[in-house]
Amino acid sequence: MPELPEVETIVRDLRRLVTGAQVRTVVVVRGDLIDSDPAWFEQSLAGARIEQVTRRAKNIVMKIGAVAPGAERLVINLGMTGRVLVLGVDAAEPSHPGVRFQLEDGRRLLYQDVRRFGRLQLLSGEAWASRSAALGLEPLSDEFTPEALHGLTRRSRVAIKTWLMDQRRVVGVGNIYASEALFRAGVSPRKAAGRLLRRETTRLHETIRAVLDEAIEFRGTTLLDYRDAAGERGGFALRLEVYDRAGKPCPACGTAIRRIVQGARSTFFCPTCQR
DNA sequence: AACGCGCCCTGTCCGC
DNA sequence: TGCGGACAGGGCGCGT
């Protein structure tokens, strides 16, 4: 569910709320959320301190004050329906708990996930560094330039919509923001990535950044499941121009928005504005 | 190597 | 009201 703006919103919440917090105990309720041995996961985090919270691609990365060797990074990928909720002392626990982190101050950090497509991984600093190195450019970083985007697309014959969602080249863009960025850029989602013209990649570079920045400002897009760390919905859904709007008029020209399927995912676009 | 597809899982919504 | 099918923000592993 969550793309870069949603993960960034949660990370900023967590940074404010739990940086420096001490974990007392951890309970893995659903073992299939953890790749490693759940007992090792629980023991390694018990008594550890959350030193820093950052985002890389669509991952929440917590730097852990190491109690156990090889357990310096807690990396959380939310999949489609994962949530990381900070629960107050008296707060009732929601349904579908996945992993419960009891903090020393009485609050709980709860990983909740209805569909369980998410993953929590406890890794060494080196293991995380090599995982991170395999991920593409951060679209809001200085390295993401129009030239970089143009260069990266050159040899690919994949449709640009599908290309944008591949986390090995540029990260953080998922199904919603790929459609939205392409609409703003006036580029057809079906066009082969390698055939985009210079002016198209330049425009797309700009619209990717703009749509992600704006969505962060509105604390993400909630269609159904997404919630921030306080359990609140994001406000960007009302700003979507094409996503989930099949049959409705294009905000620019009035043509009916179309839905097509690419790589088994829905794509929304305006057949008039996007050629 | 790059690409396309199926699959992981549960819930909701829509048409009959 | 019940039921089957389609669909949902992601990512991995497989076969070609």
PDB file of C-alpha atoms (C1' of nucleotides) in Angstrom:
ATOM      1  CA  MET A   1       0.000   0.000   0.000  1.00  0.00           C
ATOM      2  CA  PRO A   2       2.478   2.531   1.054  1.00  0.00           C
ATOM      3  CA  GLU A   3       4.773   4.294  -1.368  1.00  0.00           C
ATOM      4  CA  LEU A   4       7.482   6.794  -0.590  1.00  0.00           C
ATOM      5  CA  PRO A   5       5.231   9.577   0.801  1.00  0.00           C
ATOM      6  CA  GLU A   6       3.392   7.223   3.145  1.00  0.00           C
ATOM      7  CA  VAL A   7       6.593   5.612   4.414  1.00  0.00           C
ATOM      8  CA  GLU A   8       8.226   9.025   4.796  1.00  0.00           C
ATOM      9  CA  THR A   9       5.247  10.240   6.854  1.00  0.00           C
ATOM     10  CA  ILE A  10       5.481   7.242   9.177  1.00  0.00           C
ATOM     11  CA  VAL A  11       9.255   7.653   9.492  1.00  0.00           C
ATOM     12  CA  ARG A  12       8.903  11.310  10.484  1.00  0.00           C
ATOM     13  CA  ASP A  13       6.276  10.357  13.058  1.00  0.00           C
ATOM     14  CA  LEU A  14       8.464   7.598  14.471  1.00  0.00           C
ATOM     15  CA  ARG A  15      11.526   9.816  14.529  1.00  0.00           C
ATOM     16  CA  ARG A  16       9.665  12.256  16.731  1.00  0.00           C
ATOM     17  CA  LEU A  17       7.960   9.659  18.896  1.00  0.00           C
ATOM     18  CA  VAL A  18      10.409   6.832  19.485  1.00  0.00           C
ATOM     19  CA  THR A  19      13.960   8.020  18.826  1.00  0.00           C
ATOM     20  CA  GLY A  20      15.873   7.144  21.970  1.00  0.00           C
ATOM     21  CA  ALA A  21      13.170   4.850  23.273  1.00  0.00           C
ATOM     22  CA  GLN A  22      14.175   1.659  25.025  1.00  0.00           C
ATOM     23  CA  VAL A  23      12.573  -1.634  24.035  1.00  0.00           C
ATOM     24  CA  ARG A  24      11.667  -3.849  26.970  1.00  0.00           C
ATOM     25  CA  THR A  25      10.274  -6.954  25.271  1.00  0.00           C
ATOM     26  CA  VAL A  26       9.249  -8.061  21.796  1.00  0.00           C
ATOM     27  CA  VAL A  27       6.540 -10.549  20.897  1.00  0.00           C
ATOM     28  CA  VAL A  28       6.338 -11.938  17.376  1.00  0.00           C
ATOM     29  CA  VAL A  29       2.667 -12.761  16.993  1.00  0.00           C
ATOM     30  CA  ARG A  30       2.905 -13.835  13.345  1.00  0.00           C
ATOM     31  CA  GLY A  31       6.126 -15.659  12.637  1.00  0.00           C
ATOM     32  CA  ASP A  32       5.717 -15.466   8.864  1.00  0.00           C
ATOM     33  CA  LEU A  33       6.483 -11.733   9.027  1.00  0.00           C
ATOM     34  CA  ILE A  34      10.070 -12.504  10.069  1.00  0.00           C
ATOM     35  CA  ASP A  35      12.621 -14.194   7.795  1.00  0.00           C
ATOM     36  CA  SER A  36      14.930 -15.173  10.628  1.00  0.00           C
ATOM     37  CA  ASP A  37      14.094 -17.230  13.710  1.00  0.00           C
ATOM     38  CA  PRO A  38      11.376 -15.338  15.625  1.00  0.00           C
ATOM     39  CA  ALA A  39      12.898 -16.290  18.989  1.00  0.00           C
ATOM     40  CA  TRP A  40      16.245 -14.813  17.946  1.00  0.00           C
ATOM     41  CA  PHE A  41      14.445 -11.694  16.696  1.00  0.00           C
ATOM     42  CA  GLU A  42      12.653 -11.261  20.018  1.00  0.00           C
ATOM     43  CA  GLN A  43      15.755 -11.859  22.148  1.00  0.00           C
ATOM     44  CA  SER A  44      17.996  -9.626  20.067  1.00  0.00           C
ATOM     45  CA  LEU A  45      15.690  -6.629  20.395  1.00  0.00           C
ATOM     46  CA  ALA A  46      14.804  -7.027  24.068  1.00  0.00           C
ATOM     47  CA  GLY A  47      16.595  -4.277  25.978  1.00  0.00           C
ATOM     48  CA  ALA A  48      17.789  -2.531  22.810  1.00  0.00           C
ATOM     49  CA  ARG A  49      17.523   1.188  22.170  1.00  0.00           C
ATOM     50  CA  ILE A  50      16.070   2.775  19.031  1.00  0.00           C
ATOM     51  CA  GLU A  51      18.826   5.193  18.079  1.00  0.00           C
ATOM     52  CA  GLN A  52      17.658   6.540  14.756  1.00  0.00           C
ATOM     53  CA  VAL A  53      14.773   6.167  12.306  1.00  0.00           C
ATOM     54  CA  THR A  54      15.295   6.698   8.571  1.00  0.00           C
ATOM     55  CA  ARG A  55      13.744   5.752   5.244  1.00  0.00           C
ATOM     56  CA  ARG A  56      15.353   4.009   2.296  1.00  0.00           C
ATOM     57  CA  ALA A  57      13.060   3.373  -0.680  1.00  0.00           C
ATOM     58  CA  LYS A  58       9.819   2.056   0.867  1.00  0.00           C
ATOM     59  CA  ASN A  59      11.600   0.676   3.919  1.00  0.00           C
ATOM     60  CA  ILE A  60      11.566   2.004   7.462  1.00  0.00           C
ATOM     61  CA  VAL A  61      15.077   1.591   8.854  1.00  0.00           C
ATOM     62  CA  MET A  62      15.725   1.716  12.582  1.00  0.00           C
ATOM     63  CA  LYS A  63      19.257   1.871  13.869  1.00  0.00           C
ATOM     64  CA  ILE A  64      19.380  -0.297  16.943  1.00  0.00           C
ATOM     65  CA  GLY A  65      21.768   0.226  19.835  1.00  0.00           C
ATOM     66  CA  ALA A  66      23.260  -3.195  19.492  1.00  0.00           C
ATOM     67  CA  VAL A  67      22.638  -5.638  22.271  1.00  0.00           C
ATOM     68  CA  ALA A  68      23.125  -8.656  20.034  1.00  0.00           C
ATOM     69  CA  PRO A  69      25.794  -8.934  17.320  1.00  0.00           C
ATOM     70  CA  GLY A  70      24.454  -8.769  13.782  1.00  0.00           C
ATOM     71  CA  ALA A  71      21.306  -6.979  14.949  1.00  0.00           C
ATOM     72  CA  GLU A  72      22.062  -3.341  14.227  1.00  0.00           C
ATOM     73  CA  ARG A  73      19.305  -2.523  11.776  1.00  0.00           C
ATOM     74  CA  LEU A  74      15.595  -3.223  12.008  1.00  0.00           C
ATOM     75  CA  VAL A  75      14.227  -2.928   8.476  1.00  0.00           C
ATOM     76  CA  ILE A  76      10.464  -2.846   8.009  1.00  0.00           C
ATOM     77  CA  ASN A  77       8.726  -3.144   4.655  1.00  0.00           C
ATOM     78  CA  LEU A  78       4.994  -2.575   4.956  1.00  0.00           C
ATOM     79  CA  GLY A  79       3.900  -4.572   1.929  1.00  0.00           C
ATOM     80  CA  MET A  80       0.328  -3.649   1.042  1.00  0.00           C
ATOM     81  CA  THR A  81      -1.387  -3.350   4.410  1.00  0.00           C
ATOM     82  CA  GLY A  82       1.356  -3.007   7.005  1.00  0.00           C
ATOM     83  CA  ARG A  83       1.128  -0.310   9.675  1.00  0.00           C
ATOM     84  CA  VAL A  84       3.487   0.808  12.406  1.00  0.00           C
ATOM     85  CA  LEU A  85       1.450   2.260  15.232  1.00  0.00           C
ATOM     86  CA  VAL A  86       2.623   3.943  18.402  1.00  0.00           C
ATOM     87  CA  LEU A  87       0.071   3.020  21.043  1.00  0.00           C
ATOM     88  CA  GLY A  88      -0.313   4.954  24.276  1.00  0.00           C
ATOM     89  CA  VAL A  89      -0.325   3.189  27.619  1.00  0.00           C
ATOM     90  CA  ASP A  90      -4.089   2.796  27.721  1.00  0.00           C
ATOM     91  CA  ALA A  91      -4.705   2.308  24.000  1.00  0.00           C
ATOM     92  CA  ALA A  92      -6.532  -0.856  22.990  1.00  0.00           C
ATOM     93  CA  GLU A  93      -4.683  -3.107  20.598  1.00  0.00           C
ATOM     94  CA  PRO A  94      -6.142  -3.205  17.095  1.00  0.00           C
ATOM     95  CA  SER A  95      -6.888  -6.399  15.172  1.00  0.00           C
ATOM     96  CA  HIS A  96      -4.252  -8.331  13.207  1.00  0.00           C
ATOM     97  CA  PRO A  97      -1.252  -7.670  15.423  1.00  0.00           C
ATOM     98  CA  GLY A  98       1.974  -8.875  13.833  1.00  0.00           C
ATOM     99  CA  VAL A  99       4.831  -7.892  16.129  1.00  0.00           C
ATOM    100  CA  ARG A 100       4.505  -6.111  19.453  1.00  0.00           C
ATOM    101  CA  PHE A 101       7.348  -4.010  20.871  1.00  0.00           C
ATOM    102  CA  GLN A 102       6.773  -3.144  24.494  1.00  0.00           C
ATOM    103  CA  LEU A 103       8.678   0.046  25.346  1.00  0.00           C
ATOM    104  CA  GLU A 104      10.115   0.849  28.778  1.00  0.00           C
ATOM    105  CA  ASP A 105       7.889   3.919  29.147  1.00  0.00           C
ATOM    106  CA  GLY A 106       4.712   1.843  28.822  1.00  0.00           C
ATOM    107  CA  ARG A 107       3.897   2.641  25.217  1.00  0.00           C
ATOM    108  CA  ARG A 108       3.831  -0.074  22.555  1.00  0.00           C
ATOM    109  CA  LEU A 109       5.074  -0.022  19.022  1.00  0.00           C
ATOM    110  CA  LEU A 110       2.786  -2.330  17.073  1.00  0.00           C
ATOM    111  CA  TYR A 111       3.411  -3.749  13.638  1.00  0.00           C
ATOM    112  CA  GLN A 112      -0.017  -4.596  12.264  1.00  0.00           C
ATOM    113  CA  ASP A 113      -0.672  -6.236   8.910  1.00  0.00           C
ATOM    114  CA  VAL A 114      -3.925  -7.729   7.611  1.00  0.00           C
ATOM    115  CA  ARG A 115      -2.521  -9.385   4.511  1.00  0.00           C
ATOM    116  CA  ARG A 116       0.955 -10.075   5.898  1.00  0.00           C
ATOM    117  CA  PHE A 117       2.814  -9.123   2.731  1.00  0.00           C
ATOM    118  CA  GLY A 118       5.115  -6.988   4.888  1.00  0.00           C
ATOM    119  CA  ARG A 119       8.440  -8.087   6.367  1.00  0.00           C
ATOM    120  CA  LEU A 120      10.498  -7.180   9.419  1.00  0.00           C
ATOM    121  CA  GLN A 121      14.183  -7.974   9.193  1.00  0.00           C
ATOM    122  CA  LEU A 122      16.904  -7.658  11.773  1.00  0.00           C
ATOM    123  CA  LEU A 123      20.214  -7.259   9.977  1.00  0.00           C
ATOM    124  CA  SER A 124      23.833  -6.392  10.554  1.00  0.00           C
ATOM    125  CA  GLY A 125      25.021  -2.989   9.386  1.00  0.00           C
ATOM    126  CA  GLU A 126      26.889  -4.634   6.515  1.00  0.00           C
ATOM    127  CA  ALA A 127      23.982  -6.818   5.437  1.00  0.00           C
ATOM    128  CA  TRP A 128      21.725  -3.783   5.304  1.00  0.00           C
ATOM    129  CA  ALA A 129      24.343  -1.760   3.433  1.00  0.00           C
ATOM    130  CA  SER A 130      24.553  -4.358   0.689  1.00  0.00           C
ATOM    131  CA  ARG A 131      20.767  -4.636   0.463  1.00  0.00           C
ATOM    132  CA  SER A 132      20.516  -0.889   0.239  1.00  0.00           C
ATOM    133  CA  ALA A 133      23.189  -0.751  -2.444  1.00  0.00           C
ATOM    134  CA  ALA A 134      21.010  -2.928  -4.678  1.00  0.00           C
ATOM    135  CA  LEU A 135      18.215  -0.356  -4.543  1.00  0.00           C
ATOM    136  CA  GLY A 136      17.930   2.480  -7.018  1.00  0.00           C
ATOM    137  CA  LEU A 137      18.187   6.243  -6.692  1.00  0.00           C
ATOM    138  CA  GLU A 138      16.197   8.147  -4.114  1.00  0.00           C
ATOM    139  CA  PRO A 139      13.979  10.437  -6.215  1.00  0.00           C
ATOM    140  CA  LEU A 140      14.174  13.306  -3.729  1.00  0.00           C
ATOM    141  CA  SER A 141      17.965  13.201  -3.482  1.00  0.00           C
ATOM    142  CA  ASP A 142      20.511  15.337  -5.339  1.00  0.00           C
ATOM    143  CA  GLU A 143      21.687  12.310  -7.331  1.00  0.00           C
ATOM    144  CA  PHE A 144      18.300  12.062  -9.005  1.00  0.00           C
ATOM    145  CA  THR A 145      18.800  14.493 -11.865  1.00  0.00           C
ATOM    146  CA  PRO A 146      17.074  14.726 -15.251  1.00  0.00           C
ATOM    147  CA  GLU A 147      20.270  13.371 -16.811  1.00  0.00           C
ATOM    148  CA  ALA A 148      20.331  10.407 -14.427  1.00  0.00           C
ATOM    149  CA  LEU A 149      16.718   9.524 -15.196  1.00  0.00           C
ATOM    150  CA  HIS A 150      17.293   9.831 -18.906  1.00  0.00           C
ATOM    151  CA  GLY A 151      20.425   7.695 -18.758  1.00  0.00           C
ATOM    152  CA  LEU A 152      18.835   4.988 -16.633  1.00  0.00           C
ATOM    153  CA  THR A 153      15.882   4.586 -18.974  1.00  0.00           C
ATOM    154  CA  ARG A 154      17.953   4.261 -22.136  1.00  0.00           C
ATOM    155  CA  ARG A 155      18.294   0.545 -22.652  1.00  0.00           C
ATOM    156  CA  SER A 156      14.907  -0.535 -21.374  1.00  0.00           C
ATOM    157  CA  ARG A 157      12.066  -1.620 -23.609  1.00  0.00           C
ATOM    158  CA  VAL A 158       9.650  -1.916 -20.665  1.00  0.00           C
ATOM    159  CA  ALA A 159       6.668   0.424 -20.536  1.00  0.00           C
ATOM    160  CA  ILE A 160       7.582   3.525 -18.540  1.00  0.00           C
ATOM    161  CA  LYS A 161       4.838   2.893 -15.963  1.00  0.00           C
ATOM    162  CA  THR A 162       6.243  -0.559 -15.213  1.00  0.00           C
ATOM    163  CA  TRP A 163       9.777   0.847 -15.312  1.00  0.00           C
ATOM    164  CA  LEU A 164       8.989   3.462 -12.682  1.00  0.00           C
ATOM    165  CA  MET A 165       7.771   0.816 -10.271  1.00  0.00           C
ATOM    166  CA  ASP A 166      10.983  -1.221 -10.509  1.00  0.00           C
ATOM    167  CA  GLN A 167      12.902  -0.394  -7.319  1.00  0.00           C
ATOM    168  CA  ARG A 168      16.298  -1.241  -8.847  1.00  0.00           C
ATOM    169  CA  ARG A 169      16.553   2.014 -10.805  1.00  0.00           C
ATOM    170  CA  VAL A 170      14.506   4.653  -9.010  1.00  0.00           C
ATOM    171  CA  VAL A 171      12.885   3.836  -5.679  1.00  0.00           C
ATOM    172  CA  GLY A 172       9.761   4.857  -3.846  1.00  0.00           C
ATOM    173  CA  VAL A 173       7.361   5.222  -6.764  1.00  0.00           C
ATOM    174  CA  GLY A 174       4.543   2.675  -6.679  1.00  0.00           C
ATOM    175  CA  ASN A 175       1.252   2.187  -8.428  1.00  0.00           C
ATOM    176  CA  ILE A 176      -0.445   5.433  -7.423  1.00  0.00           C
ATOM    177  CA  TYR A 177       2.373   7.897  -7.934  1.00  0.00           C
ATOM    178  CA  ALA A 178       3.563   6.278 -11.168  1.00  0.00           C
ATOM    179  CA  SER A 179       0.166   7.025 -12.746  1.00  0.00           C
ATOM    180  CA  GLU A 180       0.033  10.502 -11.220  1.00  0.00           C
ATOM    181  CA  ALA A 181       3.561  11.509 -12.273  1.00  0.00           C
ATOM    182  CA  LEU A 182       3.010  10.281 -15.839  1.00  0.00           C
ATOM    183  CA  PHE A 183      -0.257  12.181 -16.086  1.00  0.00           C
ATOM    184  CA  ARG A 184       1.379  15.411 -14.941  1.00  0.00           C
ATOM    185  CA  ALA A 185       4.208  14.852 -17.405  1.00  0.00           C
ATOM    186  CA  GLY A 186       1.836  14.151 -20.301  1.00  0.00           C
ATOM    187  CA  VAL A 187       3.607  10.870 -21.046  1.00  0.00           C
ATOM    188  CA  SER A 188       1.760   7.687 -22.010  1.00  0.00           C
ATOM    189  CA  PRO A 189       2.239   4.898 -19.455  1.00  0.00           C
ATOM    190  CA  ARG A 190       2.589   2.464 -22.362  1.00  0.00           C
ATOM    191  CA  LYS A 191       5.547   4.172 -23.988  1.00  0.00           C
ATOM    192  CA  ALA A 192       8.779   2.171 -23.808  1.00  0.00           C
ATOM    193  CA  ALA A 193      11.094   3.716 -21.191  1.00  0.00           C
ATOM    194  CA  GLY A 194      14.026   3.804 -23.609  1.00  0.00           C
ATOM    195  CA  ARG A 195      12.041   5.738 -26.200  1.00  0.00           C
ATOM    196  CA  LEU A 196      11.189   8.703 -24.030  1.00  0.00           C
ATOM    197  CA  LEU A 197      12.588  11.891 -25.462  1.00  0.00           C
ATOM    198  CA  ARG A 198      14.911  14.101 -23.524  1.00  0.00           C
ATOM    199  CA  ARG A 199      12.203  16.653 -22.870  1.00  0.00           C
ATOM    200  CA  GLU A 200       9.913  13.885 -21.645  1.00  0.00           C
ATOM    201  CA  THR A 201      12.402  12.500 -19.118  1.00  0.00           C
ATOM    202  CA  THR A 202      13.160  16.042 -18.003  1.00  0.00           C
ATOM    203  CA  ARG A 203       9.482  16.715 -17.464  1.00  0.00           C
ATOM    204  CA  LEU A 204       8.957  13.364 -15.778  1.00  0.00           C
ATOM    205  CA  HIS A 205      11.845  13.994 -13.410  1.00  0.00           C
ATOM    206  CA  GLU A 206      10.130  17.197 -12.357  1.00  0.00           C
ATOM    207  CA  THR A 207       6.657  15.680 -11.942  1.00  0.00           C
ATOM    208  CA  ILE A 208       7.915  12.680  -9.959  1.00  0.00           C
ATOM    209  CA  ARG A 209       9.472  15.023  -7.448  1.00  0.00           C
ATOM    210  CA  ALA A 210       6.504  17.358  -7.360  1.00  0.00           C
ATOM    211  CA  VAL A 211       3.922  14.666  -6.795  1.00  0.00           C
ATOM    212  CA  LEU A 212       5.980  12.967  -4.089  1.00  0.00           C
ATOM    213  CA  ASP A 213       6.686  16.271  -2.330  1.00  0.00           C
ATOM    214  CA  GLU A 214       3.032  17.278  -2.386  1.00  0.00           C
ATOM    215  CA  ALA A 215       1.889  13.883  -1.170  1.00  0.00           C
ATOM    216  CA  ILE A 216       4.321  14.118   1.767  1.00  0.00           C
ATOM    217  CA  GLU A 217       2.870  17.541   2.581  1.00  0.00           C
ATOM    218  CA  PHE A 218      -0.569  15.952   2.744  1.00  0.00           C
ATOM    219  CA  ARG A 219       0.760  13.032   4.810  1.00  0.00           C
ATOM    220  CA  GLY A 220       0.229  10.444   2.100  1.00  0.00           C
ATOM    221  CA  THR A 221      -2.693   8.885   0.271  1.00  0.00           C
ATOM    222  CA  THR A 222      -5.252   6.805   2.118  1.00  0.00           C
ATOM    223  CA  LEU A 223      -7.514   4.818  -0.167  1.00  0.00           C
ATOM    224  CA  LEU A 224      -8.345   2.078   2.317  1.00  0.00           C
ATOM    225  CA  ASP A 225      -5.655   0.833   4.619  1.00  0.00           C
ATOM    226  CA  TYR A 226      -2.872   3.339   4.975  1.00  0.00           C
ATOM    227  CA  ARG A 227      -2.457   4.994   8.385  1.00  0.00           C
ATOM    228  CA  ASP A 228       0.338   7.055   9.909  1.00  0.00           C
ATOM    229  CA  ALA A 229       2.005   6.122  13.211  1.00  0.00           C
ATOM    230  CA  ALA A 230      -0.861   7.731  15.131  1.00  0.00           C
ATOM    231  CA  GLY A 231      -3.445   5.764  13.157  1.00  0.00           C
ATOM    232  CA  GLU A 232      -4.576   8.780  11.103  1.00  0.00           C
ATOM    233  CA  ARG A 233      -5.408   8.813   7.393  1.00  0.00           C
ATOM    234  CA  GLY A 234      -3.412  10.672   4.765  1.00  0.00           C
ATOM    235  CA  GLY A 235      -4.986  13.612   2.928  1.00  0.00           C
ATOM    236  CA  PHE A 236      -3.699  13.267  -0.630  1.00  0.00           C
ATOM    237  CA  ALA A 237      -6.491  11.022  -1.977  1.00  0.00           C
ATOM    238  CA  LEU A 238      -8.567  14.101  -2.819  1.00  0.00           C
ATOM    239  CA  ARG A 239      -5.700  15.456  -4.909  1.00  0.00           C
ATOM    240  CA  LEU A 240      -5.344  12.406  -7.131  1.00  0.00           C
ATOM    241  CA  GLU A 241      -5.984  13.383 -10.731  1.00  0.00           C
ATOM    242  CA  VAL A 242      -6.184   9.989 -12.449  1.00  0.00           C
ATOM    243  CA  TYR A 243      -5.592   7.153 -10.005  1.00  0.00           C
ATOM    244  CA  ASP A 244      -8.777   5.196  -9.284  1.00  0.00           C
ATOM    245  CA  ARG A 245     -10.757   7.598 -11.447  1.00  0.00           C
ATOM    246  CA  ALA A 246     -11.628   5.435 -14.467  1.00  0.00           C
ATOM    247  CA  GLY A 247     -14.511   6.933 -16.462  1.00  0.00           C
ATOM    248  CA  LYS A 248     -14.295  10.292 -14.726  1.00  0.00           C
ATOM    249  CA  PRO A 249     -13.291  13.387 -16.653  1.00  0.00           C
ATOM    250  CA  CYS A 250      -9.638  14.287 -17.073  1.00  0.00           C
ATOM    251  CA  PRO A 251      -9.030  17.423 -14.982  1.00  0.00           C
ATOM    252  CA  ALA A 252      -7.192  18.990 -17.916  1.00  0.00           C
ATOM    253  CA  CYS A 253      -9.319  18.150 -20.977  1.00  0.00           C
ATOM    254  CA  GLY A 254     -12.457  16.324 -19.827  1.00  0.00           C
ATOM    255  CA  THR A 255     -11.765  13.085 -21.677  1.00  0.00           C
ATOM    256  CA  ALA A 256     -12.773   9.998 -19.691  1.00  0.00           C
ATOM    257  CA  ILE A 257      -9.877   8.581 -17.689  1.00  0.00           C
ATOM    258  CA  ARG A 258      -8.976   5.066 -18.783  1.00  0.00           C
ATOM    259  CA  ARG A 259      -7.906   2.072 -16.749  1.00  0.00           C
ATOM    260  CA  ILE A 260      -5.589  -0.477 -18.294  1.00  0.00           C
ATOM    261  CA  VAL A 261      -3.624  -3.371 -16.805  1.00  0.00           C
ATOM    262  CA  GLN A 262       0.163  -3.448 -16.972  1.00  0.00           C
ATOM    263  CA  GLY A 263       2.120  -6.182 -15.227  1.00  0.00           C
ATOM    264  CA  ALA A 264      -1.061  -7.239 -13.432  1.00  0.00           C
ATOM    265  CA  ARG A 265      -1.458  -3.761 -11.889  1.00  0.00           C
ATOM    266  CA  SER A 266      -4.004  -1.098 -12.759  1.00  0.00           C
ATOM    267  CA  THR A 267      -2.786   1.972 -14.597  1.00  0.00           C
ATOM    268  CA  PHE A 268      -4.903   5.111 -14.969  1.00  0.00           C
ATOM    269  CA  PHE A 269      -4.303   7.756 -17.601  1.00  0.00           C
ATOM    270  CA  CYS A 270      -5.857  10.286 -19.947  1.00  0.00           C
ATOM    271  CA  PRO A 271      -5.698   8.990 -23.528  1.00  0.00           C
ATOM    272  CA  THR A 272      -5.843  12.554 -24.849  1.00  0.00           C
ATOM    273  CA  CYS A 273      -3.255  14.273 -22.668  1.00  0.00           C
ATOM    274  CA  GLN A 274      -0.824  11.339 -22.522  1.00  0.00           C
ATOM    275  CA  ARG A 275       0.555  10.204 -25.858  1.00  0.00           C
TER     276      ARG A 275
ATOM    277  C1'  DA B   1      20.138  -9.960 -18.647  1.00  0.00           C
ATOM    278  C1'  DA B   2      15.809  -8.467 -18.898  1.00  0.00           C
ATOM    279  C1'  DC B   3      11.256  -9.272 -18.662  1.00  0.00           C
ATOM    280  C1'  DG B   4       6.544 -11.174 -17.597  1.00  0.00           C
ATOM    281  C1'  DC B   5       3.885 -13.828 -14.701  1.00  0.00           C
ATOM    282  C1'  DG B   6       2.167 -16.243 -10.620  1.00  0.00           C
ATOM    283  C1'  DC B   7       1.986 -16.108  -5.939  1.00  0.00           C
ATOM    284  C1'  DC B   8       1.995 -14.703  -1.021  1.00  0.00           C
ATOM    285  C1'  DC B   9      -2.946 -13.318   2.185  1.00  0.00           C
ATOM    286  C1'  DT B  10      -7.254 -11.228   3.875  1.00  0.00           C
ATOM    287  C1'  DG B  11     -10.921  -8.092   3.280  1.00  0.00           C
ATOM    288  C1'  DT B  12     -14.252  -5.512   0.638  1.00  0.00           C
ATOM    289  C1'  DC B  13     -17.162  -4.508  -2.954  1.00  0.00           C
ATOM    290  C1'  DC B  14     -20.015  -5.438  -6.924  1.00  0.00           C
ATOM    291  C1'  DG B  15     -23.162  -8.029  -9.796  1.00  0.00           C
ATOM    292  C1'  DC B  16     -26.339 -11.718  -9.981  1.00  0.00           C
TER     293       DC B  16
ATOM    294  C1'  DT C   1     -29.088 -12.155   2.205  1.00  0.00           C
ATOM    295  C1'  DG C   2     -25.833 -15.109  -0.006  1.00  0.00           C
ATOM    296  C1'  DC C   3     -22.202 -16.208  -3.129  1.00  0.00           C
ATOM    297  C1'  DG C   4     -18.537 -16.062  -6.568  1.00  0.00           C
ATOM    298  C1'  DG C   5     -15.223 -13.208  -8.718  1.00  0.00           C
ATOM    299  C1'  DA C   6     -12.414  -9.203  -9.168  1.00  0.00           C
ATOM    300  C1'  DC C   7      -9.523  -6.224  -7.015  1.00  0.00           C
ATOM    301  C1'  DA C   8      -6.407  -3.829  -3.468  1.00  0.00           C
ATOM    302  C1'  DG C   9      -0.795   0.973  -2.222  1.00  0.00           C
ATOM    303  C1'  DG C  10       4.457  -4.551  -2.837  1.00  0.00           C
ATOM    304  C1'  DG C  11       7.966  -7.588  -3.802  1.00  0.00           C
ATOM    305  C1'  DC C  12      10.008 -12.147  -4.603  1.00  0.00           C
ATOM    306  C1'  DG C  13      11.112 -16.185  -7.288  1.00  0.00           C
ATOM    307  C1'  DC C  14      10.528 -18.633 -11.298  1.00  0.00           C
ATOM    308  C1'  DG C  15      10.782 -19.672 -16.278  1.00  0.00           C
ATOM    309  C1'  DT C  16      11.841 -17.991 -20.831  1.00  0.00           C
TER     310       DT C  16
END
